[in-house]
PDB file of C-alpha atoms in Angstrom:
ATOM      1  CA  MET A   1      -1.793  58.962   7.812  1.00 65.00           C
ATOM      2  CA  SER A   2      -3.376  55.881   6.231  1.00 83.00           C
ATOM      3  CA  PHE A   3      -6.246  53.987   7.850  1.00 89.00           C
ATOM      4  CA  LEU A   4      -3.846  51.089   8.529  1.00 95.00           C
ATOM      5  CA  LEU A   5      -1.685  53.250  10.805  1.00 97.00           C
ATOM      6  CA  ARG A   6      -4.440  55.352  12.363  1.00 95.00           C
ATOM      7  CA  GLY A   7      -4.235  54.952  16.129  1.00 96.00           C
ATOM      8  CA  ILE A   8      -1.246  52.603  15.863  1.00 98.00           C
ATOM      9  CA  ALA A   9       1.623  52.919  18.335  1.00 98.00           C
ATOM     10  CA  ALA A  10       3.570  49.805  17.326  1.00 98.00           C
ATOM     11  CA  VAL A  11       4.037  47.703  14.198  1.00 98.00           C
ATOM     12  CA  VAL A  12       5.049  44.053  14.521  1.00 98.00           C
ATOM     13  CA  VAL A  13       6.439  42.450  11.383  1.00 98.00           C
ATOM     14  CA  ASP A  14       6.859  38.841  10.386  1.00 98.00           C
ATOM     15  CA  ILE A  15      10.117  38.184   8.516  1.00 98.00           C
ATOM     16  CA  GLU A  16       9.999  35.297   6.019  1.00 96.00           C
ATOM     17  CA  GLY A  17       7.641  36.285   3.213  1.00 97.00           C
ATOM     18  CA  THR A  18       7.022  39.736   4.723  1.00 98.00           C
ATOM     19  CA  THR A  19      10.280  41.669   5.078  1.00 98.00           C
ATOM     20  CA  THR A  20      12.431  38.995   3.466  1.00 98.00           C
ATOM     21  CA  PRO A  21      11.936  36.740   0.413  1.00 97.00           C
ATOM     22  CA  ILE A  22      11.062  33.146   1.215  1.00 95.00           C
ATOM     23  CA  ALA A  23      13.646  32.156  -1.410  1.00 95.00           C
ATOM     24  CA  PHE A  24      16.434  33.676   0.706  1.00 96.00           C
ATOM     25  CA  VAL A  25      15.538  31.441   3.635  1.00 91.00           C
ATOM     26  CA  LYS A  26      14.892  28.312   1.580  1.00 92.00           C
ATOM     27  CA  ASN A  27      17.705  28.671  -0.963  1.00 95.00           C
ATOM     28  CA  GLU A  28      20.479  30.336   1.044  1.00 95.00           C
ATOM     29  CA  LEU A  29      20.075  30.085   4.809  1.00 94.00           C
ATOM     30  CA  PHE A  30      18.784  26.525   5.083  1.00 94.00           C
ATOM     31  CA  PRO A  31      21.296  25.023   2.634  1.00 96.00           C
ATOM     32  CA  TYR A  32      24.104  26.821   4.483  1.00 97.00           C
ATOM     33  CA  ILE A  33      22.980  25.255   7.760  1.00 96.00           C
ATOM     34  CA  ARG A  34      22.713  21.775   6.223  1.00 97.00           C
ATOM     35  CA  VAL A  35      26.248  21.986   4.841  1.00 97.00           C
ATOM     36  CA  HIS A  36      27.886  23.499   7.919  1.00 97.00           C
ATOM     37  CA  VAL A  37      26.063  22.065  10.959  1.00 97.00           C
ATOM     38  CA  ARG A  38      28.436  19.118  11.389  1.00 97.00           C
ATOM     39  CA  SER A  39      31.646  21.157  11.109  1.00 96.00           C
ATOM     40  CA  TYR A  40      30.174  23.787  13.436  1.00 96.00           C
ATOM     41  CA  LEU A  41      29.450  21.175  16.092  1.00 97.00           C
ATOM     42  CA  GLU A  42      32.912  19.662  15.720  1.00 97.00           C
ATOM     43  CA  LYS A  43      34.592  23.048  16.210  1.00 96.00           C
ATOM     44  CA  THR A  44      32.426  24.304  19.086  1.00 96.00           C
ATOM     45  CA  PHE A  45      31.441  21.046  20.811  1.00 96.00           C
ATOM     46  CA  ASP A  46      33.012  21.884  24.182  1.00 95.00           C
ATOM     47  CA  SER A  47      31.663  25.412  24.395  1.00 97.00           C
ATOM     48  CA  GLU A  48      28.962  26.270  26.916  1.00 97.00           C
ATOM     49  CA  GLU A  49      26.777  27.664  24.130  1.00 97.00           C
ATOM     50  CA  THR A  50      26.869  24.472  22.059  1.00 97.00           C
ATOM     51  CA  GLN A  51      26.376  22.233  25.085  1.00 96.00           C
ATOM     52  CA  ASN A  52      23.267  24.245  25.943  1.00 96.00           C
ATOM     53  CA  ASP A  53      22.046  23.887  22.339  1.00 96.00           C
ATOM     54  CA  LEU A  54      22.501  20.110  22.561  1.00 96.00           C
ATOM     55  CA  LYS A  55      20.657  19.978  25.874  1.00 96.00           C
ATOM     56  CA  CYS A  56      17.698  21.858  24.380  1.00 96.00           C
ATOM     57  CA  LEU A  57      17.624  19.573  21.331  1.00 96.00           C
ATOM     58  CA  ARG A  58      17.609  16.473  23.554  1.00 96.00           C
ATOM     59  CA  GLN A  59      14.764  17.875  25.647  1.00 96.00           C
ATOM     60  CA  GLN A  60      12.740  18.644  22.512  1.00 96.00           C
ATOM     61  CA  ALA A  61      13.435  15.191  21.075  1.00 95.00           C
ATOM     62  CA  GLU A  62      12.294  13.546  24.307  1.00 95.00           C
ATOM     63  CA  LEU A  63       9.022  15.468  24.111  1.00 95.00           C
ATOM     64  CA  ASP A  64       8.690  14.452  20.463  1.00 94.00           C
ATOM     65  CA  LYS A  65       9.240  10.791  21.339  1.00 93.00           C
ATOM     66  CA  GLU A  66       6.636  10.976  24.099  1.00 94.00           C
ATOM     67  CA  ALA A  67       4.217  12.406  21.536  1.00 94.00           C
ATOM     68  CA  GLY A  68       4.862   9.410  19.258  1.00 94.00           C
ATOM     69  CA  MET A  69       7.011  11.188  16.686  1.00 93.00           C
ATOM     70  CA  GLU A  70       9.605   9.185  14.772  1.00 91.00           C
ATOM     71  CA  ILE A  71      12.742  11.249  15.170  1.00 94.00           C
ATOM     72  CA  THR A  72      16.377  10.644  16.096  1.00 94.00           C
ATOM     73  CA  LEU A  73      17.099  11.180  19.788  1.00 91.00           C
ATOM     74  CA  PRO A  74      20.433  13.005  20.247  1.00 93.00           C
ATOM     75  CA  ALA A  75      22.868  10.914  22.286  1.00 90.00           C
ATOM     76  CA  GLY A  76      23.415  11.996  25.886  1.00 85.00           C
ATOM     77  CA  VAL A  77      26.566  13.117  27.647  1.00 76.00           C
ATOM     78  CA  GLU A  78      27.450   9.526  28.529  1.00 85.00           C
ATOM     79  CA  HIS A  79      28.169   8.808  24.849  1.00 89.00           C
ATOM     80  CA  ASP A  80      31.322   9.712  22.973  1.00 92.00           C
ATOM     81  CA  ARG A  81      31.677  12.966  21.068  1.00 94.00           C
ATOM     82  CA  GLU A  82      31.357  11.443  17.587  1.00 96.00           C
ATOM     83  CA  GLU A  83      28.104   9.657  18.438  1.00 95.00           C
ATOM     84  CA  VAL A  84      26.618  12.795  19.958  1.00 96.00           C
ATOM     85  CA  ILE A  85      27.480  14.864  16.888  1.00 97.00           C
ATOM     86  CA  GLU A  86      26.174  12.221  14.484  1.00 96.00           C
ATOM     87  CA  THR A  87      22.813  11.911  16.257  1.00 96.00           C
ATOM     88  CA  VAL A  88      22.440  15.671  16.633  1.00 97.00           C
ATOM     89  CA  VAL A  89      23.090  16.202  12.923  1.00 97.00           C
ATOM     90  CA  GLN A  90      20.495  13.539  12.090  1.00 97.00           C
ATOM     91  CA  ASN A  91      17.967  15.168  14.411  1.00 97.00           C
ATOM     92  CA  VAL A  92      18.563  18.635  12.948  1.00 97.00           C
ATOM     93  CA  LEU A  93      18.246  17.445   9.353  1.00 97.00           C
ATOM     94  CA  GLU A  94      15.092  15.471  10.165  1.00 96.00           C
ATOM     95  CA  GLN A  95      13.505  18.521  11.781  1.00 96.00           C
ATOM     96  CA  MET A  96      14.470  20.673   8.808  1.00 96.00           C
ATOM     97  CA  ASP A  97      13.008  18.105   6.403  1.00 96.00           C
ATOM     98  CA  LEU A  98       9.746  18.443   8.323  1.00 95.00           C
ATOM     99  CA  ASP A  99      10.014  22.265   8.257  1.00 92.00           C
ATOM    100  CA  ARG A 100       9.695  22.320  12.034  1.00 93.00           C
ATOM    101  CA  LYS A 101      10.021  25.571  13.951  1.00 87.00           C
ATOM    102  CA  THR A 102      10.958  24.349  17.420  1.00 92.00           C
ATOM    103  CA  THR A 103      12.795  26.815  19.612  1.00 89.00           C
ATOM    104  CA  ALA A 104      15.657  24.342  20.137  1.00 94.00           C
ATOM    105  CA  LEU A 105      16.178  23.906  16.388  1.00 95.00           C
ATOM    106  CA  LYS A 106      15.995  27.611  15.643  1.00 92.00           C
ATOM    107  CA  GLN A 107      18.479  28.366  18.423  1.00 93.00           C
ATOM    108  CA  LEU A 108      21.133  26.065  16.968  1.00 96.00           C
ATOM    109  CA  GLN A 109      20.424  27.230  13.420  1.00 94.00           C
ATOM    110  CA  GLY A 110      21.100  30.816  14.475  1.00 92.00           C
ATOM    111  CA  HIS A 111      24.435  29.851  15.929  1.00 94.00           C
ATOM    112  CA  VAL A 112      25.438  27.898  12.813  1.00 96.00           C
ATOM    113  CA  MET A 113      24.578  30.692  10.408  1.00 95.00           C
ATOM    114  CA  ARG A 114      26.469  33.251  12.505  1.00 94.00           C
ATOM    115  CA  ASN A 115      29.764  32.321  10.855  1.00 89.00           C
ATOM    116  CA  GLY A 116      28.250  32.860   7.411  1.00 93.00           C
ATOM    117  CA  TYR A 117      27.099  36.357   8.296  1.00 96.00           C
ATOM    118  CA  TYR A 118      30.366  37.297  10.000  1.00 94.00           C
ATOM    119  CA  SER A 119      32.438  36.098   7.049  1.00 91.00           C
ATOM    120  CA  GLY A 120      30.236  37.931   4.546  1.00 93.00           C
ATOM    121  CA  GLU A 121      29.228  34.684   2.861  1.00 93.00           C
ATOM    122  CA  ILE A 122      25.635  35.465   3.837  1.00 95.00           C
ATOM    123  CA  LYS A 123      23.925  38.841   3.542  1.00 96.00           C
ATOM    124  CA  GLY A 124      20.441  39.197   4.980  1.00 97.00           C
ATOM    125  CA  GLU A 125      18.059  39.912   2.120  1.00 98.00           C
ATOM    126  CA  VAL A 126      15.171  42.329   2.611  1.00 98.00           C
ATOM    127  CA  PHE A 127      12.713  43.723   0.093  1.00 98.00           C
ATOM    128  CA  GLU A 128      13.763  47.135  -1.225  1.00 97.00           C
ATOM    129  CA  ASP A 129      10.748  48.945   0.231  1.00 98.00           C
ATOM    130  CA  VAL A 130      11.463  47.756   3.777  1.00 98.00           C
ATOM    131  CA  PRO A 131      14.364  49.947   5.008  1.00 98.00           C
ATOM    132  CA  CYS A 132      12.803  53.292   4.060  1.00 97.00           C
ATOM    133  CA  ALA A 133       9.396  52.252   5.368  1.00 98.00           C
ATOM    134  CA  LEU A 134      10.813  51.153   8.715  1.00 98.00           C
ATOM    135  CA  LYS A 135      12.692  54.437   9.050  1.00 98.00           C
ATOM    136  CA  ARG A 136       9.575  56.385   8.205  1.00 97.00           C
ATOM    137  CA  LEU A 137       7.621  54.496  10.879  1.00 98.00           C
ATOM    138  CA  THR A 138      10.237  55.172  13.535  1.00 98.00           C
ATOM    139  CA  ASP A 139      10.520  58.824  12.472  1.00 97.00           C
ATOM    140  CA  ASP A 140       6.753  59.062  13.004  1.00 96.00           C
ATOM    141  CA  GLY A 141       7.177  57.755  16.547  1.00 97.00           C
ATOM    142  CA  ILE A 142       5.850  54.265  15.826  1.00 98.00           C
ATOM    143  CA  GLN A 143       7.827  51.463  17.430  1.00 98.00           C
ATOM    144  CA  VAL A 144       8.749  48.521  15.190  1.00 98.00           C
ATOM    145  CA  TYR A 145       9.223  44.922  16.359  1.00 98.00           C
ATOM    146  CA  THR A 146       9.854  41.585  14.689  1.00 98.00           C
ATOM    147  CA  TYR A 147       8.033  38.361  15.556  1.00 98.00           C
ATOM    148  CA  SER A 148       9.368  35.317  13.773  1.00 95.00           C
ATOM    149  CA  SER A 149       9.770  31.571  14.170  1.00 90.00           C
ATOM    150  CA  GLY A 150      13.492  32.180  13.650  1.00 89.00           C
ATOM    151  CA  SER A 151      15.375  32.803  16.895  1.00 89.00           C
ATOM    152  CA  VAL A 152      15.915  36.351  18.137  1.00 94.00           C
ATOM    153  CA  TYR A 153      19.618  35.739  17.591  1.00 92.00           C
ATOM    154  CA  ALA A 154      19.046  34.770  13.937  1.00 92.00           C
ATOM    155  CA  GLN A 155      16.804  37.790  13.415  1.00 96.00           C
ATOM    156  CA  LYS A 156      19.515  40.117  14.686  1.00 97.00           C
ATOM    157  CA  LEU A 157      22.040  38.479  12.391  1.00 96.00           C
ATOM    158  CA  LEU A 158      19.784  38.962   9.356  1.00 97.00           C
ATOM    159  CA  PHE A 159      19.002  42.626   9.998  1.00 98.00           C
ATOM    160  CA  GLY A 160      22.439  43.389  11.383  1.00 97.00           C
ATOM    161  CA  HIS A 161      24.130  42.092   8.219  1.00 97.00           C
ATOM    162  CA  SER A 162      21.550  42.949   5.560  1.00 97.00           C
ATOM    163  CA  THR A 163      22.067  43.905   1.955  1.00 96.00           C
ATOM    164  CA  TYR A 164      21.301  47.474   3.111  1.00 97.00           C
ATOM    165  CA  GLY A 165      23.747  47.402   6.011  1.00 97.00           C
ATOM    166  CA  SER A 166      22.662  47.163   9.628  1.00 98.00           C
ATOM    167  CA  LEU A 167      18.961  47.905  10.169  1.00 98.00           C
ATOM    168  CA  LEU A 168      18.928  46.991  13.858  1.00 98.00           C
ATOM    169  CA  ASP A 169      18.534  50.598  15.008  1.00 98.00           C
ATOM    170  CA  LEU A 170      15.109  50.655  13.350  1.00 98.00           C
ATOM    171  CA  PHE A 171      13.736  47.945  15.663  1.00 98.00           C
ATOM    172  CA  SER A 172      12.755  48.327  19.296  1.00 98.00           C
ATOM    173  CA  ALA A 173      13.053  44.575  19.984  1.00 98.00           C
ATOM    174  CA  GLN A 174      12.728  41.129  18.455  1.00 98.00           C
ATOM    175  CA  PHE A 175      10.493  38.214  19.473  1.00 97.00           C
ATOM    176  CA  ASP A 176      10.499  34.526  18.602  1.00 94.00           C
ATOM    177  CA  THR A 177       8.512  31.442  19.581  1.00 91.00           C
ATOM    178  CA  ALA A 178       9.806  31.675  23.154  1.00 92.00           C
ATOM    179  CA  ILE A 179       6.826  34.001  23.630  1.00 96.00           C
ATOM    180  CA  GLY A 180       4.508  31.451  21.997  1.00 95.00           C
ATOM    181  CA  ALA A 181       3.566  29.944  18.660  1.00 93.00           C
ATOM    182  CA  LYS A 182       2.531  32.458  16.030  1.00 96.00           C
ATOM    183  CA  VAL A 183      -0.700  30.623  15.257  1.00 97.00           C
ATOM    184  CA  GLU A 184      -1.913  30.835  18.882  1.00 97.00           C
ATOM    185  CA  SER A 185      -3.868  33.915  19.948  1.00 98.00           C
ATOM    186  CA  ASP A 186      -2.466  33.885  23.494  1.00 98.00           C
ATOM    187  CA  SER A 187       0.989  34.589  22.069  1.00 98.00           C
ATOM    188  CA  TYR A 188      -0.171  37.993  20.920  1.00 98.00           C
ATOM    189  CA  GLY A 189      -1.499  38.833  24.361  1.00 98.00           C
ATOM    190  CA  ARG A 190       1.923  38.062  25.812  1.00 98.00           C
ATOM    191  CA  LEU A 191       3.614  40.113  23.096  1.00 98.00           C
ATOM    192  CA  SER A 192       1.292  43.048  23.821  1.00 98.00           C
ATOM    193  CA  LYS A 193       2.262  42.952  27.483  1.00 98.00           C
ATOM    194  CA  ALA A 194       5.958  42.622  26.631  1.00 98.00           C
ATOM    195  CA  ILE A 195       5.960  45.868  24.635  1.00 98.00           C
ATOM    196  CA  SER A 196       3.566  47.655  27.008  1.00 98.00           C
ATOM    197  CA  GLN A 197       1.031  48.510  24.321  1.00 98.00           C
ATOM    198  CA  PRO A 198      -2.667  47.603  24.232  1.00 98.00           C
ATOM    199  CA  PRO A 199      -3.482  45.115  21.435  1.00 98.00           C
ATOM    200  CA  GLU A 200      -5.715  47.555  19.579  1.00 98.00           C
ATOM    201  CA  LYS A 201      -2.728  49.894  19.097  1.00 98.00           C
ATOM    202  CA  ILE A 202      -0.575  47.225  17.460  1.00 98.00           C
ATOM    203  CA  LEU A 203      -0.515  46.439  13.722  1.00 98.00           C
ATOM    204  CA  PHE A 204       0.760  42.990  12.741  1.00 98.00           C
ATOM    205  CA  LEU A 205       2.082  42.416   9.212  1.00 98.00           C
ATOM    206  CA  THR A 206       2.339  38.828   7.978  1.00 98.00           C
ATOM    207  CA  ASP A 207       1.964  36.734   4.845  1.00 98.00           C
ATOM    208  CA  ILE A 208       0.394  33.785   6.727  1.00 97.00           C
ATOM    209  CA  PRO A 209      -3.417  33.839   7.107  1.00 98.00           C
ATOM    210  CA  LYS A 210      -3.355  31.489  10.145  1.00 98.00           C
ATOM    211  CA  GLU A 211      -1.089  33.948  11.930  1.00 98.00           C
ATOM    212  CA  ALA A 212      -3.340  36.823  10.924  1.00 98.00           C
ATOM    213  CA  ILE A 213      -6.363  35.022  12.377  1.00 98.00           C
ATOM    214  CA  ALA A 214      -4.527  34.352  15.644  1.00 98.00           C
ATOM    215  CA  ALA A 215      -3.306  37.943  15.924  1.00 98.00           C
ATOM    216  CA  GLU A 216      -6.777  39.325  15.247  1.00 98.00           C
ATOM    217  CA  ALA A 217      -8.201  37.012  17.908  1.00 98.00           C
ATOM    218  CA  GLY A 218      -5.564  38.448  20.235  1.00 98.00           C
ATOM    219  CA  GLY A 219      -6.895  41.940  19.572  1.00 98.00           C
ATOM    220  CA  PHE A 220      -4.259  43.137  17.094  1.00 98.00           C
ATOM    221  CA  LYS A 221      -4.984  45.083  13.949  1.00 98.00           C
ATOM    222  CA  VAL A 222      -3.771  42.913  11.057  1.00 98.00           C
ATOM    223  CA  CYS A 223      -2.695  43.312   7.446  1.00 98.00           C
ATOM    224  CA  LEU A 224      -1.654  40.538   5.060  1.00 98.00           C
ATOM    225  CA  VAL A 225       1.426  41.050   2.903  1.00 98.00           C
ATOM    226  CA  VAL A 226       1.713  39.655  -0.623  1.00 98.00           C
ATOM    227  CA  ARG A 227       5.234  39.145  -1.988  1.00 97.00           C
ATOM    228  CA  ASP A 228       6.732  37.333  -4.968  1.00 94.00           C
ATOM    229  CA  GLY A 229       7.267  33.699  -4.040  1.00 94.00           C
ATOM    230  CA  ASN A 230       4.624  33.613  -1.300  1.00 96.00           C
ATOM    231  CA  ALA A 231       1.788  31.108  -1.259  1.00 95.00           C
ATOM    232  CA  PRO A 232      -1.295  32.633  -2.921  1.00 96.00           C
ATOM    233  CA  LEU A 233      -4.042  34.022  -0.703  1.00 96.00           C
ATOM    234  CA  SER A 234      -7.568  32.700  -1.005  1.00 96.00           C
ATOM    235  CA  ASP A 235     -10.469  34.984  -1.863  1.00 96.00           C
ATOM    236  CA  ALA A 236     -11.639  34.570   1.737  1.00 96.00           C
ATOM    237  CA  ASP A 237      -8.257  35.754   3.024  1.00 96.00           C
ATOM    238  CA  LYS A 238      -8.385  38.819   0.812  1.00 95.00           C
ATOM    239  CA  THR A 239     -11.826  39.785   2.067  1.00 96.00           C
ATOM    240  CA  SER A 240     -11.062  39.049   5.731  1.00 97.00           C
ATOM    241  CA  PHE A 241      -7.995  41.293   6.005  1.00 97.00           C
ATOM    242  CA  PRO A 242      -6.480  44.344   4.330  1.00 97.00           C
ATOM    243  CA  VAL A 243      -3.775  43.343   1.835  1.00 97.00           C
ATOM    244  CA  ILE A 244      -0.644  45.216   0.774  1.00 97.00           C
ATOM    245  CA  HIS A 245       2.086  44.342  -1.737  1.00 97.00           C
ATOM    246  CA  SER A 246       4.700  46.783  -0.418  1.00 97.00           C
ATOM    247  CA  PHE A 247       5.350  48.501   2.902  1.00 98.00           C
ATOM    248  CA  ASP A 248       5.016  51.775   0.994  1.00 96.00           C
ATOM    249  CA  GLU A 249       1.278  51.147   0.943  1.00 96.00           C
ATOM    250  CA  LEU A 250       1.183  51.539   4.720  1.00 96.00           C
ATOM    251  CA  PHE A 251       1.404  55.274   4.148  1.00 95.00           C
ATOM    252  CA  SER A 252      -1.041  55.576   1.269  1.00 87.00           C
ATOM    253  CA  ALA A 253      -3.704  52.886   1.802  1.00 58.00           C
TER     254      ALA A 253
END
């Protein structure tokens, strides 16, 4: 067993830029959401799920306004349907333009992209080394989890409808920012408790140095992942953390 996995009981993986190309998210998922968010809201407006999504977006926008952010406030229930949809679409597009990762935004995005996965228009893309590596980890008795800014629902859609078929059986659970921001060390303490493993027995794989720093501060063992299309790592990043270019290296490093 490699030094990266020595003493490890659980591996937590980031998704975008780690298991999945950034280009898939930026060039396929996000454009799909931009094109379909309005029609989705029009079709599902009266559903309990969509009404809850709208409530969460309003609450987030109110917090944003209080913080001095210039952003469209979704119209409340006292307004007509068309005005609510128009202001929600504006809010969603503004948040996406800012590359925000609020839980409310990610929740609605997951629901919008669901139709694309179910119809086969979208297939979750993962790097070719990922499926076999995840299976090898689970076969070795190591639990595998995801931790992403994308909602748990969206994560399950991606891995449940991947280019390699459903990979969901290879994961013990998924986590999103409901457990905390990925750049905050306390989030990793909560994640450790959630999976009932001490931090020192958890390996976190990510392409984002700020997340790596937070996870290490939370007691996790950390490894940075380099993939085509990712932002380049600094020399300091490369000396601060182990670096791999493929999950296959987990077993040989």
